[in-house]
C-alpha positions as a printed Julia matrix, in Angstrom:
235×3 Matrix{Float64}:
   1.3   -15.49  -59.4
  -0.04  -18.93  -59.82
  -1.71  -20.53  -62.91
  -4.94  -20.64  -63.07
  -5.97  -24.21  -63.54
  -9.48  -24.67  -61.96
 -10.78  -22.77  -65.37
  -9.7   -25.32  -67.72
 -10.07  -28.31  -65.28
 -13.61  -27.36  -65.32
 -14.26  -27.37  -68.75
 -12.1   -30.85  -69.2
 -14.19  -31.92  -66.81
 -17.41  -32.19  -68.37
 -18.1   -35.66  -69.94
 -19.03  -34.28  -73.13
 -16.49  -31.97  -73.47
 -13.85  -34.64  -72.38
 -15.1   -36.76  -75.32
 -15.26  -33.71  -77.79
 -11.53  -32.99  -76.74
 -10.71  -36.77  -76.62
 -11.79  -37.22  -80.48
  -9.28  -34.57  -81.55
  -6.54  -35.86  -80.05
  -5.32  -37.28  -83.47
  -4.31  -33.64  -84.38
  -6.76  -33.5   -87.35
  -9.55  -30.7   -87.36
 -13.11  -32.59  -87.4
 -16.33  -30.88  -88.11
 -18.84  -30.46  -85.41
 -21.38  -33.5   -86.29
 -18.43  -35.48  -85.97
 -17.77  -34.65  -82.6
 -21.25  -34.39  -81.58
 -21.41  -37.74  -82.58
 -18.6   -38.65  -80.18
 -19.91  -37.02  -77.39
 -23.56  -38.28  -77.96
 -24.98  -34.66  -78.22
 -27.76  -33.01  -80.68
 -25.83  -30.41  -82.57
 -27.2   -27.58  -80.5
 -25.84  -28.69  -77.4
 -22.11  -29.88  -78.58
 -22.34  -25.89  -80.42
 -22.71  -25.02  -76.93
 -19.93  -26.78  -75.7
 -17.99  -26.06  -78.28
 -18.08  -22.28  -77.81
 -17.29  -22.73  -74.35
 -13.9   -24.36  -75.42
 -12.92  -22.12  -77.62
 -13.74  -19.42  -75.18
 -11.71  -21.34  -72.64
  -8.69  -21.58  -75.33
  -8.52  -25.38  -75.35
  -9.69  -25.22  -79.2
  -9.45  -23.54  -82.15
 -11.68  -23.39  -85.19
 -10.52  -22.88  -88.61
 -12.88  -21.81  -91.56
 -12.75  -23.1   -95.23
 -15.93  -21.23  -96.47
 -19.17  -21.8   -94.72
 -17.59  -25.02  -92.91
 -15.99  -24.68  -89.2
 -13.62  -27.39  -88.43
 -12.35  -27.5   -84.67
  -8.49  -28.68  -83.58
  -7.32  -28.7   -80.25
  -5.32  -24.71  -79.76
  -2.12  -26.86  -79.29
   0.04  -29.27  -78.41
  -0.26  -28.27  -74.89
  -3.76  -29.23  -74.69
  -2.77  -32.51  -75.85
  -0.19  -32.86  -73.17
  -2.48  -31.94  -70.54
  -5.17  -34.73  -71.8
  -2.82  -37.46  -71.54
  -1.31  -36.44  -68.23
  -4.98  -36.43  -66.81
  -5.41  -39.9   -68.3
  -2.66  -41.24  -66.76
  -4.23  -40.28  -63.46
  -7.81  -41.27  -64.73
  -7.45  -43.84  -66.14
  -8.56  -47.65  -64.29
  -5.49  -49.74  -63.94
  -7.06  -53.18  -63.99
  -8.13  -52.12  -67.85
  -4.66  -50.75  -68.71
  -2.95  -54.01  -67.58
  -6.02  -56.36  -69.59
  -7.67  -54.07  -72.06
 -11.32  -55.56  -72.9
 -12.36  -54.47  -76.1
 -10.34  -54.53  -79.63
 -10.37  -50.78  -79.83
  -8.7   -50.45  -76.56
  -6.18  -53.13  -77.34
  -5.71  -51.6   -80.87
  -5.2   -48.13  -78.71
  -2.81  -49.9   -76.19
  -0.54  -51.12  -79.12
   0.26  -48.07  -80.99
  -1.79  -44.83  -81.34
  -1.4   -41.22  -83.12
  -0.83  -38.9   -80.1
  -1.51  -35.25  -81.48
   0.8   -36.02  -84.43
   3.3   -38.48  -82.84
   3.52  -42.64  -81.99
   2.05  -43.25  -78.69
   1.32  -46.91  -77.18
   3.02  -49.96  -76.92
   4.66  -49.54  -80.33
   5.61  -45.85  -79.56
   7.63  -46.67  -76.38
   9.34  -49.26  -77.94
  10.52  -47.09  -80.66
  11.41  -44.54  -78.26
  13.71  -46.84  -75.7
  15.37  -48.11  -78.63
  16.52  -44.48  -79.36
  17.27  -44.4   -76.82
  19.1   -47.43  -75.96
  21.31  -47.04  -79.46
  22.62  -43.58  -78.51
  20.36  -41.73  -81.02
  18.43  -39.57  -78.66
  19.31  -38.68  -74.7
  16.61  -37.55  -72.13
  17.37  -34.09  -71.31
  16.32  -31.45  -68.94
  12.86  -29.94  -69.4
  11.13  -33.01  -70.3
  13.23  -32.81  -73.29
  15.34  -35.14  -75.58
  18.69  -34.66  -77.27
  19.25  -35.79  -80.33
  23.18  -37.24  -80.86
  25.39  -36.75  -83.28
  24.69  -40.75  -84.72
  20.93  -40.14  -84.31
  20.91  -36.58  -86.15
  22.67  -38.96  -89.07
  20.0   -41.74  -88.42
  17.3   -39.06  -88.8
  18.57  -37.79  -91.92
  18.75  -41.28  -93.26
  15.13  -41.76  -92.65
  14.51  -38.95  -94.32
  14.17  -36.37  -92.05
  15.11  -32.53  -92.14
  16.51  -31.38  -88.73
  17.37  -28.18  -89.77
  13.88  -27.36  -90.45
  13.06  -27.92  -86.78
  16.59  -26.39  -85.52
  14.92  -22.67  -84.06
  12.06  -24.59  -82.73
  12.39  -25.46  -78.46
  11.23  -28.83  -77.87
  11.32  -30.1   -81.04
  12.38  -33.63  -79.17
   9.98  -34.01  -76.04
   9.08  -36.53  -73.63
   5.5   -37.18  -73.29
   3.88  -39.35  -71.0
   2.22  -42.25  -72.53
  -1.36  -42.76  -70.99
  -1.41  -46.5   -71.35
   2.16  -47.65  -70.53
   3.11  -44.7   -67.75
   6.2   -44.38  -69.31
   7.81  -41.19  -72.06
   7.41  -41.28  -75.85
   9.38  -39.19  -78.12
   6.59  -36.45  -79.09
   7.1   -32.83  -80.37
   7.91  -31.78  -83.63
  10.65  -34.78  -84.1
   8.01  -37.12  -82.78
   5.39  -35.23  -85.48
   8.32  -35.99  -88.57
   9.19  -39.36  -87.72
   5.36  -40.91  -87.57
   4.44  -38.71  -90.75
   8.11  -40.58  -92.44
   7.15  -43.54  -91.53
   3.56  -43.36  -92.52
   4.99  -42.09  -96.12
   7.38  -45.08  -96.43
   4.29  -47.62  -95.68
   5.72  -48.61  -92.5
   2.58  -47.88  -90.02
  -0.87  -47.3   -91.37
  -3.66  -44.8   -89.19
  -6.83  -46.32  -89.18
  -9.05  -43.98  -90.79
 -11.48  -41.47  -88.79
  -9.36  -43.22  -85.73
  -6.04  -43.09  -83.99
  -5.08  -46.33  -83.97
  -2.09  -47.1   -85.76
  -1.04  -50.61  -87.37
   2.34  -51.6   -88.12
   2.7   -53.2   -90.95
   4.68  -56.25  -92.52
   7.54  -53.88  -93.97
   7.21  -51.81  -90.9
   7.88  -54.96  -88.67
  11.17  -55.63  -90.87
  12.03  -52.1   -91.15
  12.22  -51.26  -87.29
  13.68  -54.79  -86.89
  16.79  -54.13  -88.72
  17.02  -50.41  -88.15
  16.19  -50.34  -84.2
  16.18  -54.02  -83.27
  12.28  -53.78  -82.42
  10.25  -56.65  -82.58
   7.02  -56.07  -80.68
   6.36  -60.0   -80.09
   9.73  -60.32  -77.56
   9.01  -57.28  -76.3
   8.91  -57.46  -72.27
   6.76  -54.31  -70.63
   9.49  -51.99  -68.78
   9.27  -51.06  -65.21
   8.03  -46.77  -65.43
  11.48  -44.69  -64.27
């Protein structure tokens, strides 16, 4: 039986609901008020849209006492939104982002917990070029023995995700049109880089910034230098 893509597509197709979903792409839970603000809606209108997204399986709600917070139902929803963004984004805006916010998001951003944008692609390319990960079937990456040693030296516990299917996934980047590292490994890597002070995530947003320490570390460990990078053609 073919999957019914019409139902989630109809939910995402509403501009207000799409804005709410995009506001949750950093992987964090948000209260209804923040999502109402992101969509430009009243509290009552936002509540109706949130109920539809929950019923449609795109959102889940977390309750803490009297407070309710909303987040994407899972990484599959984030991947679907990223894929749609690749189709929907105007080419001109990708080549020449017009606003500081758009430029910052293209440079580096958090995509459901992993590193995306120009920086995410650069790190992924370096991991592949140095034989630390290798593209595999089913849109996955395989971690090589050399890569395992590299990630463990970074401070990651790869045994903790050994049983997880799709631990290292390929995610199509909506601004760069190429794949960056996603899945549990991608999430662990970004979390570790933030903890080490290499990357900073904008409070309440998705934009990420490579610190001076991060520039030095990525240059020495992976040969990544954003100032000298040239875009690669999409595979």
